Short mmCIF file of C-alpha atoms in Angstrom, two decimals:
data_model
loop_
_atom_site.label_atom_id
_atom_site.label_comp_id
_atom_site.label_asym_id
_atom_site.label_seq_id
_atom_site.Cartn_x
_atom_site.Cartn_y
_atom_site.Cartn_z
CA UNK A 14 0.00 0.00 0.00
CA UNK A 15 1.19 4.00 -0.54
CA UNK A 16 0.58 6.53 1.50
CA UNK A 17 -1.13 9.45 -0.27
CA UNK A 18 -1.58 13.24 1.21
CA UNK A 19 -5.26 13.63 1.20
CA UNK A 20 -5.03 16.56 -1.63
CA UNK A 21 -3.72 13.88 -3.75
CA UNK A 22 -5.93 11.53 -3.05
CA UNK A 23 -8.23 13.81 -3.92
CA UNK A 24 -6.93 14.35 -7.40
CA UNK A 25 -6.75 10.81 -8.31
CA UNK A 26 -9.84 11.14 -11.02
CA UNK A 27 -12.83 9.94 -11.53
CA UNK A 28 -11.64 6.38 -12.45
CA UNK A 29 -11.08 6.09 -8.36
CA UNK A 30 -12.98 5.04 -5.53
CA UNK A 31 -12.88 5.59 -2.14
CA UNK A 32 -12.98 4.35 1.25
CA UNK A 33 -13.66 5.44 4.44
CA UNK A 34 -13.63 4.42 7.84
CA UNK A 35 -13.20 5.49 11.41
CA UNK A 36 -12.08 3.88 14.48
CA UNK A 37 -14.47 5.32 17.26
CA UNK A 38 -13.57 4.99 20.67
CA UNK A 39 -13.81 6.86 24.01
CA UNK A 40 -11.89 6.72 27.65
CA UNK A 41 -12.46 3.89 29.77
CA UNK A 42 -11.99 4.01 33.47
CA UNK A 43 -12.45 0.38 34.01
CA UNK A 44 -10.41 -1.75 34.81
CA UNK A 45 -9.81 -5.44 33.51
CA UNK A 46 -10.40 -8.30 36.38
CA UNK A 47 -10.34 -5.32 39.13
CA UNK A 48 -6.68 -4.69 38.37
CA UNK A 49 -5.68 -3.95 34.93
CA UNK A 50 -6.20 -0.36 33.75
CA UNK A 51 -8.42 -0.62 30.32
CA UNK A 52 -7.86 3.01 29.51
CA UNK A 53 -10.06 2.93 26.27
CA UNK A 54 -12.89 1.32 24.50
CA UNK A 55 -12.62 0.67 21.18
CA UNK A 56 -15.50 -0.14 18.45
CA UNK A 57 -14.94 -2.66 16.13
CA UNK A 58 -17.25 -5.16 13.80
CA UNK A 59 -17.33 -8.41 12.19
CA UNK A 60 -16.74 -7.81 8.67
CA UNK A 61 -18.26 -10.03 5.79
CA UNK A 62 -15.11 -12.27 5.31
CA UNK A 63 -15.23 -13.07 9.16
CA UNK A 64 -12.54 -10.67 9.99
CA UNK A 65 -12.57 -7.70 12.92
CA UNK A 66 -12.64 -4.23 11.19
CA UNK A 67 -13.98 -0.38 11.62
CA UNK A 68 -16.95 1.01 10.38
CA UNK A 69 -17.35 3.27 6.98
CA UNK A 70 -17.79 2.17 3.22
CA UNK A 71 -17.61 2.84 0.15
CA UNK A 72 -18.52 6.54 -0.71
CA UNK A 73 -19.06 9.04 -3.52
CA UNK A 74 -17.45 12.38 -4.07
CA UNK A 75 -20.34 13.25 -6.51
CA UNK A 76 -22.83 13.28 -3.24
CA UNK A 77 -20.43 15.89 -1.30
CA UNK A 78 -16.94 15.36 1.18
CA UNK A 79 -15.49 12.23 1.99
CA UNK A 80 -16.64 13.04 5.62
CA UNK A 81 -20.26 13.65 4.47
CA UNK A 82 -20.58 10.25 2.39
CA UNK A 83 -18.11 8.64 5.95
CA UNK A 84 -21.02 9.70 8.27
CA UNK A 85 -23.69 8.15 5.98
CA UNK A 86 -22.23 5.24 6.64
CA UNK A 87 -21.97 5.22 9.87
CA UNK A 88 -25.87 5.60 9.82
CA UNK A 89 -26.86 2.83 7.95
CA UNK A 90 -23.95 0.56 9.93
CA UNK A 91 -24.69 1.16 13.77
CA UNK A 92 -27.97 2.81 13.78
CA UNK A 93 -29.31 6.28 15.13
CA UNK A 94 -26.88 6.83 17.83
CA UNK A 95 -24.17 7.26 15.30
CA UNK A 96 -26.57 10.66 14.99
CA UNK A 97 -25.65 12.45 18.29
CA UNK A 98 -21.95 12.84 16.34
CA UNK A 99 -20.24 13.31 13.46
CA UNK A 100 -16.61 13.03 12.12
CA UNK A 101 -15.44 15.65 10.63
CA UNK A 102 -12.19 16.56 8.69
CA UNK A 103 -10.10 17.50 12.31
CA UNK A 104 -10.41 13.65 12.76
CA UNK A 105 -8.86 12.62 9.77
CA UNK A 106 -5.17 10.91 10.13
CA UNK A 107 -4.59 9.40 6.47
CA UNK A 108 -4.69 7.85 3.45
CA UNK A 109 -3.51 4.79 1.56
CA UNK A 110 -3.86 3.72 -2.61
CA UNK A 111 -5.32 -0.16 -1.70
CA UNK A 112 -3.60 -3.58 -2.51
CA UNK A 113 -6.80 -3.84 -4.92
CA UNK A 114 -6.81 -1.69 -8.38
CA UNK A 115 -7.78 2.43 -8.11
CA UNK A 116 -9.35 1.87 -4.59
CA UNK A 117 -8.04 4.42 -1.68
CA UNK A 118 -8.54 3.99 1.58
CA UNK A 119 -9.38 7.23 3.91
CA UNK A 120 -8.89 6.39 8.13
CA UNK A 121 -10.53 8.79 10.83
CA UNK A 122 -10.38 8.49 14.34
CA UNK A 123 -13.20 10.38 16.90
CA UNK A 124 -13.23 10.40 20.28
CA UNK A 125 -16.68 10.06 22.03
CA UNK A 126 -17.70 9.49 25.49
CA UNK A 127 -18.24 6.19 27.13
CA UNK A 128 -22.00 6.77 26.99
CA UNK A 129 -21.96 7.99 23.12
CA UNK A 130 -20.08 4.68 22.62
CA UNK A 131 -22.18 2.15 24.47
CA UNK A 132 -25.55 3.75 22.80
CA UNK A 133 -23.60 3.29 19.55
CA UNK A 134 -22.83 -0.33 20.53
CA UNK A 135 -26.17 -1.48 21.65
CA UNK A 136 -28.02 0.38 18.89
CA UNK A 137 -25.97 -1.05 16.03
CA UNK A 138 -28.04 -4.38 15.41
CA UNK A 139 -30.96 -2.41 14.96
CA UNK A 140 -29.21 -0.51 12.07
CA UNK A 141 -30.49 -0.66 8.74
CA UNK A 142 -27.30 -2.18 7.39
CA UNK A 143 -26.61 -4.13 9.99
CA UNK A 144 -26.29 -8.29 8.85
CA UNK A 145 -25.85 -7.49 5.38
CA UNK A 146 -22.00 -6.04 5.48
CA UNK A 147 -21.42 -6.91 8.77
CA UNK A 148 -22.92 -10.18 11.12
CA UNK A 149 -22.38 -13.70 11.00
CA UNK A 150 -19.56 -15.17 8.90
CA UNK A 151 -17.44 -17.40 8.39
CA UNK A 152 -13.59 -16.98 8.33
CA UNK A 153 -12.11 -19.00 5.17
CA UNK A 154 -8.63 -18.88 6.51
CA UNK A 155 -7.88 -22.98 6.78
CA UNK A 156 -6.80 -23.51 10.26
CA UNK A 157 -3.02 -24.15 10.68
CA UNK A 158 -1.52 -27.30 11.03
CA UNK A 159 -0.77 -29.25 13.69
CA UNK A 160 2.93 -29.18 14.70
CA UNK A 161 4.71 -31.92 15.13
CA UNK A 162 4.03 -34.57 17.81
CA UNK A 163 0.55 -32.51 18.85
CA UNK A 164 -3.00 -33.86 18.23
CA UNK A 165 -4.74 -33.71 15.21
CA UNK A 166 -7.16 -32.06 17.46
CA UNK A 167 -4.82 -28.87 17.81
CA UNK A 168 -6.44 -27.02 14.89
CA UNK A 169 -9.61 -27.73 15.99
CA UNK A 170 -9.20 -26.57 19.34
CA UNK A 171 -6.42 -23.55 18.64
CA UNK A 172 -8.85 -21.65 15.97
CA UNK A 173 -10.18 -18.86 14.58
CA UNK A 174 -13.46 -18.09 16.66
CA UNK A 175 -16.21 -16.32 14.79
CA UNK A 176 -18.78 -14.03 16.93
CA UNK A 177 -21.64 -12.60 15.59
CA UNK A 178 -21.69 -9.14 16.42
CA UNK A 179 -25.62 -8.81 16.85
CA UNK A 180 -25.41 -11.52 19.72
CA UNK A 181 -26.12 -9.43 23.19
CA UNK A 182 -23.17 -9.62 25.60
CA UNK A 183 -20.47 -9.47 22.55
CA UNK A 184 -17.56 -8.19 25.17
CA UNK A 185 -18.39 -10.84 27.19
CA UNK A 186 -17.93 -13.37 24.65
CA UNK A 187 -14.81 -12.07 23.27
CA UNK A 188 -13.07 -12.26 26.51
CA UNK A 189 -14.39 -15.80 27.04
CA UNK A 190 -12.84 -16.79 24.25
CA UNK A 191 -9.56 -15.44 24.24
CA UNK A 192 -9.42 -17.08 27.51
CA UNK A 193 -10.58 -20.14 26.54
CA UNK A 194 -8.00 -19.88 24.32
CA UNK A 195 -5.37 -18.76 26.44
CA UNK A 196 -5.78 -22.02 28.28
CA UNK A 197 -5.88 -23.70 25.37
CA UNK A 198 -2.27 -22.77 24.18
CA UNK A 199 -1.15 -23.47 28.65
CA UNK A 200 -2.46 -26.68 28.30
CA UNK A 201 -0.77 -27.66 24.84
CA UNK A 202 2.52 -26.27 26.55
CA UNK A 203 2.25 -27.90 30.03
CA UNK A 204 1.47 -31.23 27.75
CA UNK A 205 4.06 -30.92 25.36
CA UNK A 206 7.56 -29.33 27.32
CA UNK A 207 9.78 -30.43 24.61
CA UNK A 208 7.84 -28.65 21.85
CA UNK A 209 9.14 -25.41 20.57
CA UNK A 210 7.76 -22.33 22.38
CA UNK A 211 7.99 -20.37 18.93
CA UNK A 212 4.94 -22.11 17.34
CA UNK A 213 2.39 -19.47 15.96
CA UNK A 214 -1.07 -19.89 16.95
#
C-alpha cells in the first residue's frame, strides 16, 4: 500500500474510488479483572469475510466530502446513535492507494464518550445495514496445522473463533474466548515441554 496526502488523493480522477472508515472509541476508566487499567474502548465489527474491522464504506465524491458520504455510513452501519456525532475533517489521520486496483482507503479516528459509545454499541443491530455487510460469517482462513508430535485435534481446538456481532453480551464473549484460548495454548505447553515455544497460533 502507498501513503497518499489527502489533496492527492483527492486528485486521483474519476476512475477512483474511495474508502472510508473510522475507528471510534472513548476513555475507559475500568479496569480489567479489578486490576488492569483498560484506559479505552474501542468499536470494532465483524466484517463479511469473518474478519474484525472499523466502520465506513464505500462513498461518492459526486454526493459531497469524503466526511459527508463517511457519516452516511456510519448511519446505515450502527444505527441512530451514530446521529448524536459526526466526524469531521479535524479527525482525519490518512490515506492509503489499496492492494486492490484504483481503490483508496481514507482512516478517521473520533473520540466520544463512554456513553456515546455504548448507545452506539447497543443500537448497532438495529441498524439498517446491519447483517448485510457486517454479522455472522465465516472466516475462510484454513486452520493451521498441527505441529509436530501434537493432536490432530490442535487445529480444531487452537482456531479462529467467529462471533456474531448482533449476539447481546459481545464483550463478554470475546473475553471468554480469548481465555478459553489462552488455556488452550497453557495446556498444549504444560502437555508438550519439549515442543518449541515459537509455534504461531
Amino acid at each position: 500500500m502507498r501513503r497518499l496526502e489527502l489533496s492527492e488523493a483527492l486528485h486521483l480522477g474519476p476512475g477512483w474510488r474511495h474508502a472510508c472508515h473510522a475507528l471510534l472509541y472513548a476513555p475507559d476508566p475500568g479496569l480489567l479483572f479489578g486490576r488492569i487499567p483498560l484506559r479505552y474502548a474501542v468499536l470494532m465489527q465483524m466484517r463479511f469475510d469473518g474478519r474484525l474491522g472499523f466502520p465506513g464504506g464505500f462513498v461518492d465524491l459526486r454526493d459531497g466530502s469524503l466526511e459527508d458520504g463517511l457519516n452516511r455510513e456510519l448511519g446505515e452501519e450502527l444505527g441512530e446513535a451514530a446521529g448524536a456525532f459526526r466526524v469531521e475533517r479535524a479527525d482525519y489521520r490518512s490515506s492509503h492507494a489499496g492492494s486492490r486496483p484504483r481503490v483508496v482507503a481514507h482512516f478517521y479516528t473520533k473520540l466520544l464518550t463512554l456513553e456515546q459509545l455504548t448507545a452506539v454499541e447497543m443500537g448497532a443491530p438495529r441498524a439498517r445495514d446491519h447483517g448485510l455487510e457486517v454479522g455472522p460469517a465465516q472466516d475462510p482462513t484454513p486452520p493451521p496445522p498441527a505441529p509436530e508430535g501434537l493432536s490432530q485435534l490442535y487445529p480444531r481446538v487452537v482456531g479462529v473463533w467467529v462471533i456474531n456481532y448482533s449476539q447481546p453480551g459481545l464483550p463478554a464473549k470475546i473475553l471468554l474466548s480469548l481465555l478459553f484460548t489462552g488455556l488452550c495454548i497453557v495446556f498444549l505447553k504444560l502437555s508438550h515441554p519439549n515442543h518449541s515455544s515459537a509455534t504461531t497460533l
